[in-house]
Amino acid sequence: MIENILNQMTLEEQVSLLAGADFWTTVPVERLGIPKIKVTDGPNGARGAGSLVAGVKATCFPVAIALGATWNPELVKRMGVSLAGQAKSKGASVLLAPTVNIHRSGLNGRNFECYSEDPLLTASLAVAYIQGVQSGGVAATIKHFAGNESEIERQTMSSDIDERSLREIYLLPFEQAVKKAGVMAVMSSYNRLNGTYTSEHPWLLTDVLRKEWGFDGIVMSDWFGSHSTADTVNAGLDLEMPGPSRDRGEKLVKAVHDGEVKAETVRDAARRILTLLERVGALETAPDLAESSLDLPEDRALIRQIGAEGAVLLKNEGILPLARTSLDSIAVVGPNAGVARVMGGGSAQIAAHYTVSPLQGIRAALSDANSVHHAAGCSNNRLVEVFAGDIEVEYFTGRALEGTPVHTERADKGEFFWFDLPSPDLDPANFSARITGKFVPSDSGEHIFGMTNAGLAKLSIDGKLVVNGYDGWTRGDNYFGTANSEQRQGLELEAGRSYTLTIDYCSPADTADGIHLTAIRFGVEKALGDAAIDEAVARAADCDVALVFVGREGQWDSEGLDLPDMRLPGRQEELIEKVAAVNANTVVVLQTGGPVEMPWLDKVQAVLQIWYTGQELGNAVADVLFGDAEPGGRLPQTFPKSLSDNSAITGNPLVYPGQDGHVRYDEGVFVGYRHHDSHGVEPLFPFGFGLGYTQFSWGEAKASSTVLGEDGITVTVDVTNTGARKGADVVQLYVRPLASAVLRPEKELRAFAKLELAAGETATATLTVTLRDLSFFDVAAKAFRSEAGNYELLIAANAADIRSRIAIVNPAEWLGHVTDPLSEGHSHRSEPGHAQ
């Protein structure tokens, strides 16, 4: 069928398939019955074609690091199945997820959007996610291929990574997604890899992805992430996004006629696009692109379950779980207590059906909501609190706010991200808008107004210019680097008085290469000072227990920028210490997209890391705090004692954050726990760590053999729940080479199993080790090499808690070719001393 269609297509029609029609859809060829299909952002929901901050409501699932903390591929697969239904509700056939870049520095703005520092854990969860999504007839898109471990200058930065590290750490999740899950789409990253943009990297896209791994799906660019015509097509980039095309269309037709691109290369790419349409059923039935809101009770329950399974109990001096009957009063304080921080920022954002804050969840879990006393204490937002209230928006043609508005609409939030403008008469490159609203402060005193804009804007109060985002505008760190840094100005306001806010906005005149967006965000807040901390401390002093909800929010953990450090922003550390000084029963609940330093750790009774757990946040955290659910998570990323303990933070800017357009991965394969183990750097909390509410007893690990053969070795461990309640434990298997011709990590995760056991129940964890699990990548041989010799299998509860050791022998050297399937692999063995 596909070959027949291709035979009927003109060169121009084939070329038309190789770029988007607009931001979210592909180009149809109506003459031949080829429909357009829609793609939608994930990975913690399906947003559809709406803006990042509006649009049709969608189900908001936990972020990827929370999934990583579950160590539960089957649970992640169930989420993938649900996401396929969510994508279809938005008329989408392709979900732009999962994100599988590696937790390298601890500061990556998209750390929350990735699973783990470990490639095996990442790969296992990604495979499950993809299988779930694609079982529902929706294509998954694994991203970002490859080397996108930082947001700093990500559109131009070259990630300089040696091939061994690439193969062992950064490419493994992609390899498994292709070979095990049959992923249908891959998205290239913005950055360069060893000097070449990944969107035009023949070695990456053709030699490795297609020829070695056998990938037969499509490769698409990240949005505005392609930079050429012939180079991208020849390298293997099938789809330029978004549309309309900038580098293809007539330019590509001309490149074929000029001999820069072969006609067969275009035909091959068009074939892959048509194959994708066939796989998602679009060639049989043209998809309905209409969007609807799908809010299912089973999705709500699943989100709540994932939230608990991914919650990591880092410390507990016996205070958790809280006993409802013995508590007369609870202080719920902190900047993340009364606000539902349910997701990170950037392209992962969606308009959730609803959100439940921790304060709401705790009050709902108690029979007497009056026993809960709340105070924010301090703030932690990076940007001024967004304006909320009735807003009128008038749109004009041209950039001068002249003439009669071509469209007028109402809104309730001071943030606009215009993927699509509300009238066909408006040109994204040549329009303006006047935004008007009323603000009535509840308290007198200085209020801070803030605004950031992709485009030019001025904010006035009662006709007086207050924030100037027009004169001297320069690109900053908002909206993926297309907006200026937030401009702020203080103003004394009177309580109860109505003030008129007016924002005059015009679209960007900047036509430089890169991402082109039109967006604005403005807000106002009364700064919290000493009085707010004093109020929170007073509330805590009078209560039986103090729950302090701290962390970050989606303006810190966000695409487009990295974190400045690993400390809690604002005065949160001060708040924790002052609350702990007046209440001996202080519990800290953390919401971050990655590790934080904890200088206050010894002063509190318990620490619970809950990440960003989606729309059921408050209910999930209440389930864990009151013991209705087990905190089932284990850390997917090492928490260092200090930022300087991280392998990428060496003091050399070339290693991080980058210098002169290059960031050099000098640590090689020694990322995360591999670095801490091998260099003797004690972490604050090790990789794989997590406490629970029950106790487990492990039997001695047993191996099917001590000699590794073609079929591998199977290790079994009996685990018994010796406590009084149901719980879950994770058995982790690491491989340790006793000698090697190359420098290798002390140990590496090679298998894991999560067991959920009732009180008194015993179950067996079964773990398999293969020849490739013993290997390192031999660059000269272009193969994974398992040296003959002695190894240890380490059975552990986490990277620092080894429970059993099994000595094994690999009797003969083995080479695993890059083309081998992962499930069994062809063996290429030689006797010791006869290297092949």
mmCIF file of N, CA, C and O in Angstrom, residues 337-381:
data_model
loop_
_atom_site.group_PDB
_atom_site.id
_atom_site.type_symbol
_atom_site.label_atom_id
_atom_site.label_comp_id
_atom_site.label_asym_id
_atom_site.label_seq_id
_atom_site.Cartn_x
_atom_site.Cartn_y
_atom_site.Cartn_z
ATOM 1 N N ALA A 337 2.675 24.386 50.897
ATOM 2 C CA ALA A 337 1.581 23.770 51.643
ATOM 3 C C ALA A 337 0.219 24.105 51.047
ATOM 4 O O ALA A 337 -0.597 23.212 50.771
ATOM 5 N N GLY A 338 -0.033 25.384 50.847
ATOM 6 C CA GLY A 338 -1.342 25.808 50.387
ATOM 7 C C GLY A 338 -1.462 25.945 48.898
ATOM 8 O O GLY A 338 -2.533 26.274 48.382
ATOM 9 N N VAL A 339 -0.377 25.722 48.181
ATOM 10 C CA VAL A 339 -0.361 25.816 46.720
ATOM 11 C C VAL A 339 -0.041 24.445 46.153
ATOM 12 O O VAL A 339 0.847 23.754 46.646
ATOM 13 N N ALA A 340 -0.769 24.052 45.120
ATOM 14 C CA ALA A 340 -0.558 22.736 44.510
ATOM 15 C C ALA A 340 0.530 22.828 43.448
ATOM 16 O O ALA A 340 0.285 23.275 42.327
ATOM 17 N N ARG A 341 1.739 22.422 43.804
ATOM 18 C CA ARG A 341 2.854 22.391 42.855
ATOM 19 C C ARG A 341 2.852 21.013 42.199
ATOM 20 O O ARG A 341 3.486 20.081 42.683
ATOM 21 N N VAL A 342 2.133 20.859 41.111
ATOM 22 C CA VAL A 342 1.842 19.523 40.590
ATOM 23 C C VAL A 342 2.728 19.111 39.425
ATOM 24 O O VAL A 342 2.733 17.939 39.037
ATOM 25 N N MET A 343 3.483 20.068 38.831
ATOM 26 C CA MET A 343 4.295 19.718 37.666
ATOM 27 C C MET A 343 5.445 20.696 37.524
ATOM 28 O O MET A 343 5.471 21.748 38.165
ATOM 29 N N GLY A 344 6.400 20.327 36.675
ATOM 30 C CA GLY A 344 7.475 21.229 36.355
ATOM 31 C C GLY A 344 7.074 22.185 35.251
ATOM 32 O O GLY A 344 5.943 22.157 34.753
ATOM 33 N N GLY A 345 8.009 23.043 34.843
ATOM 34 C CA GLY A 345 7.712 24.049 33.837
ATOM 35 C C GLY A 345 8.215 23.669 32.460
ATOM 36 O O GLY A 345 8.898 22.671 32.265
ATOM 37 N N GLY A 346 7.871 24.499 31.482
ATOM 38 C CA GLY A 346 8.295 24.263 30.112
ATOM 39 C C GLY A 346 7.253 23.522 29.313
ATOM 40 O O GLY A 346 6.054 23.576 29.598
ATOM 41 N N SER A 347 7.692 22.775 28.320
ATOM 42 C CA SER A 347 6.766 22.108 27.405
ATOM 43 C C SER A 347 6.015 20.957 28.047
ATOM 44 O O SER A 347 5.069 20.428 27.455
ATOM 45 N N ALA A 348 6.400 20.552 29.249
ATOM 46 C CA ALA A 348 5.673 19.493 29.954
ATOM 47 C C ALA A 348 4.404 20.009 30.624
ATOM 48 O O ALA A 348 3.610 19.213 31.134
ATOM 49 N N GLN A 349 4.187 21.321 30.640
ATOM 50 C CA GLN A 349 3.026 21.875 31.327
ATOM 51 C C GLN A 349 1.730 21.530 30.602
ATOM 52 O O GLN A 349 1.683 21.473 29.376
ATOM 53 N N ILE A 350 0.668 21.341 31.390
ATOM 54 C CA ILE A 350 -0.663 21.150 30.836
ATOM 55 C C ILE A 350 -1.659 21.901 31.710
ATOM 56 O O ILE A 350 -1.345 22.298 32.834
ATOM 57 N N ALA A 351 -2.851 22.086 31.189
ATOM 58 C CA ALA A 351 -3.936 22.670 31.970
ATOM 59 C C ALA A 351 -4.667 21.524 32.658
ATOM 60 O O ALA A 351 -5.492 20.838 32.049
ATOM 61 N N ALA A 352 -4.353 21.289 33.926
ATOM 62 C CA ALA A 352 -4.896 20.143 34.649
ATOM 63 C C ALA A 352 -6.396 20.313 34.905
ATOM 64 O O ALA A 352 -6.905 21.428 35.036
ATOM 65 N N HIS A 353 -7.097 19.170 34.975
ATOM 66 C CA HIS A 353 -8.529 19.204 35.291
ATOM 67 C C HIS A 353 -8.778 19.926 36.611
ATOM 68 O O HIS A 353 -9.721 20.700 36.757
ATOM 69 N N TYR A 354 -7.937 19.645 37.575
ATOM 70 C CA TYR A 354 -8.031 20.208 38.919
ATOM 71 C C TYR A 354 -6.698 19.945 39.587
ATOM 72 O O TYR A 354 -5.882 19.168 39.084
ATOM 73 N N THR A 355 -6.436 20.585 40.690
ATOM 74 C CA THR A 355 -5.255 20.276 41.490
ATOM 75 C C THR A 355 -5.648 20.244 42.958
ATOM 76 O O THR A 355 -6.555 20.963 43.382
ATOM 77 N N VAL A 356 -4.985 19.396 43.711
ATOM 78 C CA VAL A 356 -5.221 19.272 45.144
ATOM 79 C C VAL A 356 -3.937 19.637 45.869
ATOM 80 O O VAL A 356 -2.910 18.980 45.697
ATOM 81 N N SER A 357 -3.976 20.695 46.667
ATOM 82 C CA SER A 357 -2.796 21.105 47.425
ATOM 83 C C SER A 357 -2.606 20.187 48.631
ATOM 84 O O SER A 357 -3.553 19.527 49.073
ATOM 85 N N PRO A 358 -1.393 20.145 49.195
ATOM 86 C CA PRO A 358 -1.195 19.367 50.421
ATOM 87 C C PRO A 358 -2.148 19.799 51.537
ATOM 88 O O PRO A 358 -2.681 18.953 52.262
ATOM 89 N N LEU A 359 -2.381 21.079 51.686
ATOM 90 C CA LEU A 359 -3.293 21.563 52.718
ATOM 91 C C LEU A 359 -4.694 21.006 52.504
ATOM 92 O O LEU A 359 -5.340 20.536 53.455
ATOM 93 N N GLN A 360 -5.165 21.021 51.269
ATOM 94 C CA GLN A 360 -6.494 20.474 50.978
ATOM 95 C C GLN A 360 -6.537 18.972 51.242
ATOM 96 O O GLN A 360 -7.510 18.459 51.802
ATOM 97 N N GLY A 361 -5.484 18.268 50.831
ATOM 98 C CA GLY A 361 -5.465 16.825 51.025
ATOM 99 C C GLY A 361 -5.437 16.439 52.493
ATOM 100 O O GLY A 361 -6.122 15.490 52.910
ATOM 101 N N ILE A 362 -4.680 17.177 53.291
ATOM 102 C CA ILE A 362 -4.589 16.877 54.724
ATOM 103 C C ILE A 362 -5.916 17.168 55.416
ATOM 104 O O ILE A 362 -6.398 16.379 56.244
ATOM 105 N N ARG A 363 -6.525 18.286 55.088
ATOM 106 C CA ARG A 363 -7.825 18.604 55.694
ATOM 107 C C ARG A 363 -8.883 17.584 55.305
ATOM 108 O O ARG A 363 -9.706 17.187 56.132
ATOM 109 N N ALA A 364 -8.854 17.129 54.071
ATOM 110 C CA ALA A 364 -9.830 16.131 53.631
ATOM 111 C C ALA A 364 -9.612 14.785 54.313
ATOM 112 O O ALA A 364 -10.562 14.001 54.473
ATOM 113 N N ALA A 365 -8.380 14.514 54.733
ATOM 114 C CA ALA A 365 -8.066 13.226 55.363
ATOM 115 C C ALA A 365 -8.428 13.186 56.837
ATOM 116 O O ALA A 365 -8.380 12.121 57.460
ATOM 117 N N LEU A 366 -8.767 14.340 57.416
ATOM 118 C CA LEU A 366 -9.060 14.415 58.846
ATOM 119 C C LEU A 366 -10.533 14.698 59.082
ATOM 120 O O LEU A 366 -11.179 15.430 58.333
ATOM 121 N N SER A 367 -11.070 14.114 60.143
ATOM 122 C CA SER A 367 -12.485 14.344 60.475
ATOM 123 C C SER A 367 -12.710 15.760 60.978
ATOM 124 O O SER A 367 -13.795 16.324 60.821
ATOM 125 N N ASP A 368 -11.692 16.346 61.563
ATOM 126 C CA ASP A 368 -11.793 17.707 62.080
ATOM 127 C C ASP A 368 -10.805 18.594 61.346
ATOM 128 O O ASP A 368 -9.642 18.710 61.725
ATOM 129 N N ALA A 369 -11.271 19.233 60.278
ATOM 130 C CA ALA A 369 -10.394 20.087 59.487
ATOM 131 C C ALA A 369 -9.936 21.308 60.275
ATOM 132 O O ALA A 369 -8.911 21.915 59.940
ATOM 133 N N ASN A 370 -10.668 21.645 61.337
ATOM 134 C CA ASN A 370 -10.289 22.812 62.146
ATOM 135 C C ASN A 370 -9.023 22.571 62.958
ATOM 136 O O ASN A 370 -8.460 23.509 63.533
ATOM 137 N N SER A 371 -8.588 21.301 63.026
ATOM 138 C CA SER A 371 -7.360 21.004 63.770
ATOM 139 C C SER A 371 -6.115 21.335 62.967
ATOM 140 O O SER A 371 -4.998 21.238 63.470
ATOM 141 N N VAL A 372 -6.296 21.725 61.706
ATOM 142 C CA VAL A 372 -5.179 22.037 60.824
ATOM 143 C C VAL A 372 -4.982 23.548 60.778
ATOM 144 O O VAL A 372 -5.904 24.302 60.479
ATOM 145 N N HIS A 373 -3.772 24.002 61.076
ATOM 146 C CA HIS A 373 -3.454 25.426 61.125
ATOM 147 C C HIS A 373 -2.384 25.730 60.075
ATOM 148 O O HIS A 373 -1.321 25.112 60.065
ATOM 149 N N HIS A 374 -2.659 26.694 59.232
ATOM 150 C CA HIS A 374 -1.809 26.936 58.062
ATOM 151 C C HIS A 374 -1.185 28.326 58.084
ATOM 152 O O HIS A 374 -1.823 29.299 58.496
ATOM 153 N N ALA A 375 0.048 28.385 57.613
ATOM 154 C CA ALA A 375 0.730 29.655 57.337
ATOM 155 C C ALA A 375 1.809 29.380 56.301
ATOM 156 O O ALA A 375 2.498 28.359 56.370
ATOM 157 N N ALA A 376 1.954 30.299 55.343
ATOM 158 C CA ALA A 376 2.943 30.092 54.279
ATOM 159 C C ALA A 376 4.369 30.233 54.805
ATOM 160 O O ALA A 376 5.261 29.473 54.422
ATOM 161 N N GLY A 377 4.607 31.207 55.664
ATOM 162 C CA GLY A 377 5.933 31.392 56.241
ATOM 163 C C GLY A 377 6.880 32.177 55.369
ATOM 164 O O GLY A 377 7.521 33.129 55.820
ATOM 165 N N CYS A 378 7.015 31.761 54.109
ATOM 166 C CA CYS A 378 7.901 32.451 53.175
ATOM 167 C C CYS A 378 7.497 32.050 51.771
ATOM 168 O O CYS A 378 6.626 31.195 51.586
ATOM 169 N N SER A 379 8.126 32.630 50.801
ATOM 170 C CA SER A 379 7.843 32.290 49.409
ATOM 171 C C SER A 379 9.039 31.574 48.801
ATOM 172 O O SER A 379 10.156 31.644 49.317
ATOM 173 N N ASN A 380 8.802 30.892 47.688
ATOM 174 C CA ASN A 380 9.902 30.227 46.978
ATOM 175 C C ASN A 380 9.781 30.368 45.467
ATOM 176 O O ASN A 380 10.490 29.693 44.724
ATOM 177 N N ASN A 381 8.875 31.236 45.017
ATOM 178 C CA ASN A 381 8.683 31.371 43.581
ATOM 179 C C ASN A 381 9.806 32.172 42.929
ATOM 180 O O ASN A 381 10.279 33.164 43.474
#
